[in-house]
Amino acid sequence: MTRNKKNLSSVLKEVLETVKPSGKELTEINKTVESFLKKIEQNRKNRKINAQVFVGGSFAKKTLIKKDSYDIDIFIRFDKKYKNELLSDMTEKILSGLRAARVHGSRDYFKVHASDNLFFEIVPVKKIRNPKEAENITDLSYSHVNYIKKKIKNEKLLDGIRLAKAFCYANGSYGAESYVQGFSGYGLELLIYHYKGFLKFIKAMAKIKEKTVIDIEKHHKNKYSILMDLNEAKLKSPIILVDPTYKQRNVLAALSEETFGNFQNVCRNFLK
């Protein structure tokens, strides 16, 4: 038993060394990000647009995993006085002269290639006080970033998140997109925080046999209360993970039974 445990620890340590960006890489990314933010901020001031620029995603939360190409999320958080349909056009103005390509979506966002292996995704969001005011899922990004940064500072947990992301990416269950129907990055961060580590998370996932409800901040009295409070469409996933920043949202709503079933098999085989 001890030998197996030691072997498993060695495997995880080796994997971590391959998926964790080096200090040099992070420093270089940080320099490029800071330089880009200065340009955006200057353009914003010149156009007298009331907005706040902030870095989001894995880079901001220190959960970035090593890739051939890095995408850094940058959010432009607009004052509530601006109409939803104008946010993308205003973002385009702020990015004037920065060779930004517009990408169509539920709310258009932009891509800027900073180098051969680094690009930015610039996403317009609305500054909201209450999550119910969100007009787009990206409007919740600011509270998601702040929650993770506040709750997860322990390096072991951050490493656990990196391992979980690499593990899910390797078995095709990373991503909430319709063609994946898997775990989002935010979902994995919350699960590692809840289970207190990568191995505990894997073991817990392998054992699940019925619909599981996780309410980290205990927003609801009990499981029945959650099932009554959440929209029926958000309850179809095998795991209901209540968003700590918005009690009426299931972070894992995109997770399908099929993807989760495959993921469980991988977890069990890995543990064997």
PDB file of C-alpha atoms in Angstrom:
ATOM      1  CA  MET A   1       0.000   0.000   0.000  1.00  0.00           C
ATOM      2  CA  THR A   2       2.768   2.417   0.968  1.00  0.00           C
ATOM      3  CA  ARG A   3       4.693   1.480  -2.168  1.00  0.00           C
ATOM      4  CA  ASN A   4       1.662   2.181  -4.382  1.00  0.00           C
ATOM      5  CA  LYS A   5       1.092   5.477  -2.630  1.00  0.00           C
ATOM      6  CA  LYS A   6       4.727   6.425  -3.153  1.00  0.00           C
ATOM      7  CA  ASN A   7       4.549   5.476  -6.833  1.00  0.00           C
ATOM      8  CA  LEU A   8       1.380   7.533  -7.264  1.00  0.00           C
ATOM      9  CA  SER A   9       2.975  10.541  -5.558  1.00  0.00           C
ATOM     10  CA  SER A  10       6.016  10.219  -7.872  1.00  0.00           C
ATOM     11  CA  VAL A  11       3.772  10.063 -10.941  1.00  0.00           C
ATOM     12  CA  LEU A  12       1.856  13.176  -9.870  1.00  0.00           C
ATOM     13  CA  LYS A  13       5.100  15.016  -9.097  1.00  0.00           C
ATOM     14  CA  GLU A  14       6.472  14.186 -12.546  1.00  0.00           C
ATOM     15  CA  VAL A  15       3.238  15.248 -14.261  1.00  0.00           C
ATOM     16  CA  LEU A  16       3.187  18.496 -12.309  1.00  0.00           C
ATOM     17  CA  GLU A  17       6.686  19.325 -13.530  1.00  0.00           C
ATOM     18  CA  THR A  18       5.483  18.984 -17.126  1.00  0.00           C
ATOM     19  CA  VAL A  19       2.206  20.929 -16.743  1.00  0.00           C
ATOM     20  CA  LYS A  20       3.358  23.769 -14.478  1.00  0.00           C
ATOM     21  CA  PRO A  21       4.712  26.816 -16.363  1.00  0.00           C
ATOM     22  CA  SER A  22       8.207  27.855 -15.285  1.00  0.00           C
ATOM     23  CA  GLY A  23       8.840  31.058 -13.346  1.00  0.00           C
ATOM     24  CA  LYS A  24      10.588  32.447 -16.431  1.00  0.00           C
ATOM     25  CA  GLU A  25       7.554  31.762 -18.625  1.00  0.00           C
ATOM     26  CA  LEU A  26       5.190  33.399 -16.124  1.00  0.00           C
ATOM     27  CA  THR A  27       7.450  36.459 -15.835  1.00  0.00           C
ATOM     28  CA  GLU A  28       7.532  36.870 -19.624  1.00  0.00           C
ATOM     29  CA  ILE A  29       3.741  36.464 -19.877  1.00  0.00           C
ATOM     30  CA  ASN A  30       3.269  38.977 -17.073  1.00  0.00           C
ATOM     31  CA  LYS A  31       5.440  41.585 -18.842  1.00  0.00           C
ATOM     32  CA  THR A  32       3.447  41.182 -22.064  1.00  0.00           C
ATOM     33  CA  VAL A  33       0.138  41.395 -20.150  1.00  0.00           C
ATOM     34  CA  GLU A  34       1.172  44.577 -18.282  1.00  0.00           C
ATOM     35  CA  SER A  35       2.335  46.236 -21.494  1.00  0.00           C
ATOM     36  CA  PHE A  36      -0.946  45.378 -23.237  1.00  0.00           C
ATOM     37  CA  LEU A  37      -3.047  46.577 -20.282  1.00  0.00           C
ATOM     38  CA  LYS A  38      -1.299  49.982 -20.398  1.00  0.00           C
ATOM     39  CA  LYS A  39      -2.251  50.386 -24.062  1.00  0.00           C
ATOM     40  CA  ILE A  40      -5.883  49.457 -23.402  1.00  0.00           C
ATOM     41  CA  GLU A  41      -6.091  51.760 -20.394  1.00  0.00           C
ATOM     42  CA  GLN A  42      -4.651  54.668 -22.380  1.00  0.00           C
ATOM     43  CA  ASN A  43      -7.160  54.125 -25.212  1.00  0.00           C
ATOM     44  CA  ARG A  44     -10.002  53.901 -22.683  1.00  0.00           C
ATOM     45  CA  LYS A  45      -8.984  57.206 -21.056  1.00  0.00           C
ATOM     46  CA  ASN A  46      -8.581  58.943 -24.420  1.00  0.00           C
ATOM     47  CA  ARG A  47     -12.151  57.975 -25.339  1.00  0.00           C
ATOM     48  CA  LYS A  48     -13.469  58.859 -21.856  1.00  0.00           C
ATOM     49  CA  ILE A  49     -15.229  55.507 -21.500  1.00  0.00           C
ATOM     50  CA  ASN A  50     -16.267  54.567 -17.966  1.00  0.00           C
ATOM     51  CA  ALA A  51     -14.905  51.031 -17.578  1.00  0.00           C
ATOM     52  CA  GLN A  52     -12.495  48.950 -15.522  1.00  0.00           C
ATOM     53  CA  VAL A  53      -9.948  46.607 -17.112  1.00  0.00           C
ATOM     54  CA  PHE A  54      -9.044  43.395 -15.261  1.00  0.00           C
ATOM     55  CA  VAL A  55      -7.231  40.155 -15.997  1.00  0.00           C
ATOM     56  CA  GLY A  56      -9.266  36.985 -15.524  1.00  0.00           C
ATOM     57  CA  GLY A  57      -9.074  33.275 -16.261  1.00  0.00           C
ATOM     58  CA  SER A  58      -6.371  30.837 -15.187  1.00  0.00           C
ATOM     59  CA  PHE A  59      -3.561  33.397 -15.357  1.00  0.00           C
ATOM     60  CA  ALA A  60      -5.210  35.705 -12.810  1.00  0.00           C
ATOM     61  CA  LYS A  61      -6.116  32.778 -10.539  1.00  0.00           C
ATOM     62  CA  LYS A  62      -2.599  31.240 -10.777  1.00  0.00           C
ATOM     63  CA  THR A  63      -4.002  27.965 -12.123  1.00  0.00           C
ATOM     64  CA  LEU A  64      -2.503  28.204 -15.621  1.00  0.00           C
ATOM     65  CA  ILE A  65      -1.175  24.961 -17.112  1.00  0.00           C
ATOM     66  CA  LYS A  66       1.687  24.691 -19.605  1.00  0.00           C
ATOM     67  CA  LYS A  67       0.627  24.864 -23.264  1.00  0.00           C
ATOM     68  CA  ASP A  68       2.162  25.399 -26.683  1.00  0.00           C
ATOM     69  CA  SER A  69       0.040  28.526 -26.933  1.00  0.00           C
ATOM     70  CA  TYR A  70      -1.346  30.603 -24.063  1.00  0.00           C
ATOM     71  CA  ASP A  71      -4.627  32.496 -24.146  1.00  0.00           C
ATOM     72  CA  ILE A  72      -5.035  35.187 -21.499  1.00  0.00           C
ATOM     73  CA  ASP A  73      -8.513  36.477 -20.640  1.00  0.00           C
ATOM     74  CA  ILE A  74      -8.863  40.234 -20.254  1.00  0.00           C
ATOM     75  CA  PHE A  75     -12.201  41.703 -19.276  1.00  0.00           C
ATOM     76  CA  ILE A  76     -13.402  45.246 -19.842  1.00  0.00           C
ATOM     77  CA  ARG A  77     -16.025  45.890 -17.182  1.00  0.00           C
ATOM     78  CA  PHE A  78     -18.375  48.628 -18.351  1.00  0.00           C
ATOM     79  CA  ASP A  79     -20.477  50.895 -16.184  1.00  0.00           C
ATOM     80  CA  LYS A  80     -24.151  49.888 -15.943  1.00  0.00           C
ATOM     81  CA  LYS A  81     -25.228  53.047 -17.766  1.00  0.00           C
ATOM     82  CA  TYR A  82     -24.068  51.580 -21.099  1.00  0.00           C
ATOM     83  CA  LYS A  83     -26.563  49.470 -23.044  1.00  0.00           C
ATOM     84  CA  ASN A  84     -25.747  45.787 -23.470  1.00  0.00           C
ATOM     85  CA  GLU A  85     -25.833  45.946 -27.293  1.00  0.00           C
ATOM     86  CA  LEU A  86     -23.164  48.707 -27.324  1.00  0.00           C
ATOM     87  CA  LEU A  87     -20.515  46.945 -25.209  1.00  0.00           C
ATOM     88  CA  SER A  88     -18.798  45.069 -28.051  1.00  0.00           C
ATOM     89  CA  ASP A  89     -18.646  48.171 -30.268  1.00  0.00           C
ATOM     90  CA  MET A  90     -17.184  50.202 -27.395  1.00  0.00           C
ATOM     91  CA  THR A  91     -14.607  47.475 -26.772  1.00  0.00           C
ATOM     92  CA  GLU A  92     -13.643  47.666 -30.446  1.00  0.00           C
ATOM     93  CA  LYS A  93     -13.013  51.399 -30.030  1.00  0.00           C
ATOM     94  CA  ILE A  94     -10.854  50.791 -26.938  1.00  0.00           C
ATOM     95  CA  LEU A  95      -8.820  48.233 -28.943  1.00  0.00           C
ATOM     96  CA  SER A  96      -8.314  50.620 -31.855  1.00  0.00           C
ATOM     97  CA  GLY A  97      -4.805  50.252 -33.339  1.00  0.00           C
ATOM     98  CA  LEU A  98      -4.154  46.923 -31.568  1.00  0.00           C
ATOM     99  CA  ARG A  99      -5.049  44.615 -34.488  1.00  0.00           C
ATOM    100  CA  ALA A 100      -7.998  43.042 -32.723  1.00  0.00           C
ATOM    101  CA  ALA A 101     -10.085  40.432 -34.542  1.00  0.00           C
ATOM    102  CA  ARG A 102     -13.781  40.409 -33.655  1.00  0.00           C
ATOM    103  CA  VAL A 103     -15.255  37.033 -32.725  1.00  0.00           C
ATOM    104  CA  HIS A 104     -19.035  36.642 -32.886  1.00  0.00           C
ATOM    105  CA  GLY A 105     -20.768  35.117 -29.868  1.00  0.00           C
ATOM    106  CA  SER A 106     -23.630  35.703 -27.417  1.00  0.00           C
ATOM    107  CA  ARG A 107     -21.754  38.969 -26.920  1.00  0.00           C
ATOM    108  CA  ASP A 108     -18.946  39.631 -29.401  1.00  0.00           C
ATOM    109  CA  TYR A 109     -15.421  39.542 -27.989  1.00  0.00           C
ATOM    110  CA  PHE A 110     -11.958  40.098 -29.497  1.00  0.00           C
ATOM    111  CA  LYS A 111      -8.678  38.286 -30.075  1.00  0.00           C
ATOM    112  CA  VAL A 112      -5.271  39.919 -30.234  1.00  0.00           C
ATOM    113  CA  HIS A 113      -2.117  37.926 -31.060  1.00  0.00           C
ATOM    114  CA  ALA A 114       0.687  39.233 -28.865  1.00  0.00           C
ATOM    115  CA  SER A 115       3.333  36.728 -30.049  1.00  0.00           C
ATOM    116  CA  ASP A 116       3.685  33.299 -31.688  1.00  0.00           C
ATOM    117  CA  ASN A 117       2.578  31.515 -28.521  1.00  0.00           C
ATOM    118  CA  LEU A 118       0.480  34.125 -26.707  1.00  0.00           C
ATOM    119  CA  PHE A 119      -2.815  35.754 -27.524  1.00  0.00           C
ATOM    120  CA  PHE A 120      -5.379  37.754 -25.597  1.00  0.00           C
ATOM    121  CA  GLU A 121      -9.128  37.285 -25.528  1.00  0.00           C
ATOM    122  CA  ILE A 122     -10.722  40.606 -24.636  1.00  0.00           C
ATOM    123  CA  VAL A 123     -14.251  40.212 -23.327  1.00  0.00           C
ATOM    124  CA  PRO A 124     -16.719  43.056 -22.656  1.00  0.00           C
ATOM    125  CA  VAL A 125     -18.728  42.600 -19.451  1.00  0.00           C
ATOM    126  CA  LYS A 126     -21.155  44.693 -17.452  1.00  0.00           C
ATOM    127  CA  LYS A 127     -20.370  45.957 -13.950  1.00  0.00           C
ATOM    128  CA  ILE A 128     -23.046  44.437 -11.727  1.00  0.00           C
ATOM    129  CA  ARG A 129     -23.673  44.374  -7.981  1.00  0.00           C
ATOM    130  CA  ASN A 130     -26.132  41.491  -7.953  1.00  0.00           C
ATOM    131  CA  PRO A 131     -25.573  38.334 -10.050  1.00  0.00           C
ATOM    132  CA  LYS A 132     -29.264  38.451 -11.021  1.00  0.00           C
ATOM    133  CA  GLU A 133     -28.411  41.573 -13.045  1.00  0.00           C
ATOM    134  CA  ALA A 134     -26.100  39.576 -15.350  1.00  0.00           C
ATOM    135  CA  GLU A 135     -27.162  39.846 -18.988  1.00  0.00           C
ATOM    136  CA  ASN A 136     -24.475  37.384 -20.081  1.00  0.00           C
ATOM    137  CA  ILE A 137     -22.654  34.576 -18.247  1.00  0.00           C
ATOM    138  CA  THR A 138     -19.368  36.503 -18.662  1.00  0.00           C
ATOM    139  CA  ASP A 139     -20.762  39.267 -16.406  1.00  0.00           C
ATOM    140  CA  LEU A 140     -20.136  36.867 -13.485  1.00  0.00           C
ATOM    141  CA  SER A 141     -16.428  36.495 -14.330  1.00  0.00           C
ATOM    142  CA  TYR A 142     -15.292  39.273 -12.011  1.00  0.00           C
ATOM    143  CA  SER A 143     -16.858  37.635  -8.942  1.00  0.00           C
ATOM    144  CA  HIS A 144     -15.549  34.192 -10.007  1.00  0.00           C
ATOM    145  CA  VAL A 145     -11.959  35.435 -10.248  1.00  0.00           C
ATOM    146  CA  ASN A 146     -12.187  37.225  -6.904  1.00  0.00           C
ATOM    147  CA  TYR A 147     -13.724  34.199  -5.163  1.00  0.00           C
ATOM    148  CA  ILE A 148     -10.979  31.812  -6.304  1.00  0.00           C
ATOM    149  CA  LYS A 149      -8.183  34.302  -5.546  1.00  0.00           C
ATOM    150  CA  LYS A 150      -9.588  34.835  -2.060  1.00  0.00           C
ATOM    151  CA  LYS A 151     -10.199  31.160  -1.243  1.00  0.00           C
ATOM    152  CA  ILE A 152      -7.266  29.377  -2.908  1.00  0.00           C
ATOM    153  CA  LYS A 153      -3.834  30.648  -1.925  1.00  0.00           C
ATOM    154  CA  ASN A 154      -2.294  27.341  -0.833  1.00  0.00           C
ATOM    155  CA  GLU A 155       0.279  26.135  -3.392  1.00  0.00           C
ATOM    156  CA  LYS A 156      -0.745  22.474  -2.899  1.00  0.00           C
ATOM    157  CA  LEU A 157      -4.338  23.289  -3.860  1.00  0.00           C
ATOM    158  CA  LEU A 158      -3.147  25.351  -6.843  1.00  0.00           C
ATOM    159  CA  ASP A 159      -1.045  22.367  -7.930  1.00  0.00           C
ATOM    160  CA  GLY A 160      -4.096  20.138  -7.428  1.00  0.00           C
ATOM    161  CA  ILE A 161      -6.071  22.362  -9.795  1.00  0.00           C
ATOM    162  CA  ARG A 162      -3.296  22.211 -12.410  1.00  0.00           C
ATOM    163  CA  LEU A 163      -3.277  18.406 -12.166  1.00  0.00           C
ATOM    164  CA  ALA A 164      -7.091  18.251 -12.430  1.00  0.00           C
ATOM    165  CA  LYS A 165      -7.090  20.469 -15.523  1.00  0.00           C
ATOM    166  CA  ALA A 166      -4.318  18.448 -17.183  1.00  0.00           C
ATOM    167  CA  PHE A 167      -6.081  15.179 -16.257  1.00  0.00           C
ATOM    168  CA  CYS A 168      -9.430  16.305 -17.685  1.00  0.00           C
ATOM    169  CA  TYR A 169      -7.772  17.784 -20.759  1.00  0.00           C
ATOM    170  CA  ALA A 170      -5.975  14.468 -21.408  1.00  0.00           C
ATOM    171  CA  ASN A 171      -9.178  12.409 -21.243  1.00  0.00           C
ATOM    172  CA  GLY A 172     -11.355  14.820 -23.242  1.00  0.00           C
ATOM    173  CA  SER A 173     -13.567  16.027 -20.407  1.00  0.00           C
ATOM    174  CA  TYR A 174     -12.181  19.579 -20.025  1.00  0.00           C
ATOM    175  CA  GLY A 175     -14.483  22.308 -21.247  1.00  0.00           C
ATOM    176  CA  ALA A 176     -18.130  23.322 -20.928  1.00  0.00           C
ATOM    177  CA  GLU A 177     -18.540  23.706 -24.701  1.00  0.00           C
ATOM    178  CA  SER A 178     -21.395  21.777 -26.325  1.00  0.00           C
ATOM    179  CA  TYR A 179     -18.995  19.477 -28.196  1.00  0.00           C
ATOM    180  CA  VAL A 180     -17.271  18.482 -24.896  1.00  0.00           C
ATOM    181  CA  GLN A 181     -20.009  18.805 -22.235  1.00  0.00           C
ATOM    182  CA  GLY A 182     -17.399  18.492 -19.520  1.00  0.00           C
ATOM    183  CA  PHE A 183     -15.882  20.361 -16.588  1.00  0.00           C
ATOM    184  CA  SER A 184     -15.222  24.083 -16.889  1.00  0.00           C
ATOM    185  CA  GLY A 185     -12.009  25.534 -15.439  1.00  0.00           C
ATOM    186  CA  TYR A 186     -13.992  27.337 -12.732  1.00  0.00           C
ATOM    187  CA  GLY A 187     -15.859  24.108 -11.944  1.00  0.00           C
ATOM    188  CA  LEU A 188     -12.586  22.200 -11.432  1.00  0.00           C
ATOM    189  CA  GLU A 189     -11.169  24.975  -9.250  1.00  0.00           C
ATOM    190  CA  LEU A 190     -14.225  24.772  -6.995  1.00  0.00           C
ATOM    191  CA  LEU A 191     -14.155  20.955  -6.879  1.00  0.00           C
ATOM    192  CA  ILE A 192     -10.478  20.835  -5.877  1.00  0.00           C
ATOM    193  CA  TYR A 193     -11.168  23.468  -3.220  1.00  0.00           C
ATOM    194  CA  HIS A 194     -14.159  21.462  -1.953  1.00  0.00           C
ATOM    195  CA  TYR A 195     -12.388  18.070  -1.875  1.00  0.00           C
ATOM    196  CA  LYS A 196      -9.073  19.592  -0.701  1.00  0.00           C
ATOM    197  CA  GLY A 197      -6.819  18.082  -3.349  1.00  0.00           C
ATOM    198  CA  PHE A 198      -6.501  16.255  -6.668  1.00  0.00           C
ATOM    199  CA  LEU A 199      -6.432  12.650  -5.384  1.00  0.00           C
ATOM    200  CA  LYS A 200      -9.366  13.207  -3.023  1.00  0.00           C
ATOM    201  CA  PHE A 201     -11.292  14.698  -5.950  1.00  0.00           C
ATOM    202  CA  ILE A 202     -10.511  11.710  -8.216  1.00  0.00           C
ATOM    203  CA  LYS A 203     -11.482   9.213  -5.499  1.00  0.00           C
ATOM    204  CA  ALA A 204     -14.744  11.049  -4.768  1.00  0.00           C
ATOM    205  CA  MET A 205     -15.663  11.204  -8.484  1.00  0.00           C
ATOM    206  CA  ALA A 206     -14.964   7.474  -8.926  1.00  0.00           C
ATOM    207  CA  LYS A 207     -17.433   6.599  -6.142  1.00  0.00           C
ATOM    208  CA  ILE A 208     -20.422   8.708  -7.255  1.00  0.00           C
ATOM    209  CA  LYS A 209     -23.457   6.537  -8.089  1.00  0.00           C
ATOM    210  CA  GLU A 210     -26.335   9.010  -7.926  1.00  0.00           C
ATOM    211  CA  LYS A 211     -26.984  12.700  -8.552  1.00  0.00           C
ATOM    212  CA  THR A 212     -24.684  14.617  -6.227  1.00  0.00           C
ATOM    213  CA  VAL A 213     -25.232  18.131  -4.878  1.00  0.00           C
ATOM    214  CA  ILE A 214     -22.338  20.334  -3.686  1.00  0.00           C
ATOM    215  CA  ASP A 215     -23.113  23.656  -2.028  1.00  0.00           C
ATOM    216  CA  ILE A 216     -19.755  25.009  -0.808  1.00  0.00           C
ATOM    217  CA  GLU A 217     -21.114  28.190   0.803  1.00  0.00           C
ATOM    218  CA  LYS A 218     -24.271  26.441   2.085  1.00  0.00           C
ATOM    219  CA  HIS A 219     -26.561  28.908   0.328  1.00  0.00           C
ATOM    220  CA  HIS A 220     -29.412  26.389   0.574  1.00  0.00           C
ATOM    221  CA  LYS A 221     -30.887  24.598   3.586  1.00  0.00           C
ATOM    222  CA  ASN A 222     -30.767  21.153   2.000  1.00  0.00           C
ATOM    223  CA  LYS A 223     -30.707  19.166  -1.253  1.00  0.00           C
ATOM    224  CA  TYR A 224     -34.491  19.502  -1.685  1.00  0.00           C
ATOM    225  CA  SER A 225     -34.234  23.301  -1.409  1.00  0.00           C
ATOM    226  CA  ILE A 226     -31.612  23.347  -4.190  1.00  0.00           C
ATOM    227  CA  LEU A 227     -33.727  21.169  -6.478  1.00  0.00           C
ATOM    228  CA  MET A 228     -36.687  23.515  -5.931  1.00  0.00           C
ATOM    229  CA  ASP A 229     -34.716  26.749  -6.344  1.00  0.00           C
ATOM    230  CA  LEU A 230     -32.733  25.987  -9.491  1.00  0.00           C
ATOM    231  CA  ASN A 231     -34.158  26.047 -12.993  1.00  0.00           C
ATOM    232  CA  GLU A 232     -35.047  22.522 -14.187  1.00  0.00           C
ATOM    233  CA  ALA A 233     -32.722  22.835 -17.202  1.00  0.00           C
ATOM    234  CA  LYS A 234     -29.799  23.382 -14.812  1.00  0.00           C
ATOM    235  CA  LEU A 235     -30.496  20.184 -12.878  1.00  0.00           C
ATOM    236  CA  LYS A 236     -29.818  17.625 -15.604  1.00  0.00           C
ATOM    237  CA  SER A 237     -26.095  17.215 -14.882  1.00  0.00           C
ATOM    238  CA  PRO A 238     -24.914  14.294 -12.690  1.00  0.00           C
ATOM    239  CA  ILE A 239     -23.301  16.795 -10.292  1.00  0.00           C
ATOM    240  CA  ILE A 240     -25.013  19.992  -9.206  1.00  0.00           C
ATOM    241  CA  LEU A 241     -22.350  22.433  -8.058  1.00  0.00           C
ATOM    242  CA  VAL A 242     -23.966  25.563  -6.639  1.00  0.00           C
ATOM    243  CA  ASP A 243     -22.036  28.660  -7.688  1.00  0.00           C
ATOM    244  CA  PRO A 244     -20.667  30.174  -4.433  1.00  0.00           C
ATOM    245  CA  THR A 245     -21.174  33.641  -5.955  1.00  0.00           C
ATOM    246  CA  TYR A 246     -24.704  33.006  -7.281  1.00  0.00           C
ATOM    247  CA  LYS A 247     -26.894  30.451  -5.535  1.00  0.00           C
ATOM    248  CA  GLN A 248     -29.273  29.944  -8.479  1.00  0.00           C
ATOM    249  CA  ARG A 249     -26.559  28.788 -10.862  1.00  0.00           C
ATOM    250  CA  ASN A 250     -25.219  25.265 -11.347  1.00  0.00           C
ATOM    251  CA  VAL A 251     -21.556  25.613 -12.354  1.00  0.00           C
ATOM    252  CA  LEU A 252     -21.599  22.099 -13.867  1.00  0.00           C
ATOM    253  CA  ALA A 253     -24.864  22.479 -15.803  1.00  0.00           C
ATOM    254  CA  ALA A 254     -23.011  21.616 -19.052  1.00  0.00           C
ATOM    255  CA  LEU A 255     -21.643  18.288 -17.726  1.00  0.00           C
ATOM    256  CA  SER A 256     -23.370  15.392 -19.509  1.00  0.00           C
ATOM    257  CA  GLU A 257     -24.002  11.881 -18.196  1.00  0.00           C
ATOM    258  CA  GLU A 258     -21.927  10.444 -21.047  1.00  0.00           C
ATOM    259  CA  THR A 259     -18.865  12.643 -20.437  1.00  0.00           C
ATOM    260  CA  PHE A 260     -19.076  12.050 -16.692  1.00  0.00           C
ATOM    261  CA  GLY A 261     -19.447   8.277 -17.169  1.00  0.00           C
ATOM    262  CA  ASN A 262     -16.306   8.186 -19.310  1.00  0.00           C
ATOM    263  CA  PHE A 263     -14.518  10.402 -16.799  1.00  0.00           C
ATOM    264  CA  GLN A 264     -15.444   8.057 -13.934  1.00  0.00           C
ATOM    265  CA  ASN A 265     -14.001   5.072 -15.843  1.00  0.00           C
ATOM    266  CA  VAL A 266     -10.744   6.959 -16.376  1.00  0.00           C
ATOM    267  CA  CYS A 267     -10.632   7.862 -12.659  1.00  0.00           C
ATOM    268  CA  ARG A 268     -11.161   4.225 -11.610  1.00  0.00           C
ATOM    269  CA  ASN A 269      -8.546   2.936 -14.045  1.00  0.00           C
ATOM    270  CA  PHE A 270      -6.082   5.587 -12.927  1.00  0.00           C
ATOM    271  CA  LEU A 271      -6.552   4.670  -9.258  1.00  0.00           C
ATOM    272  CA  LYS A 272      -6.080   0.952 -10.068  1.00  0.00           C
TER     273      LYS A 272
END
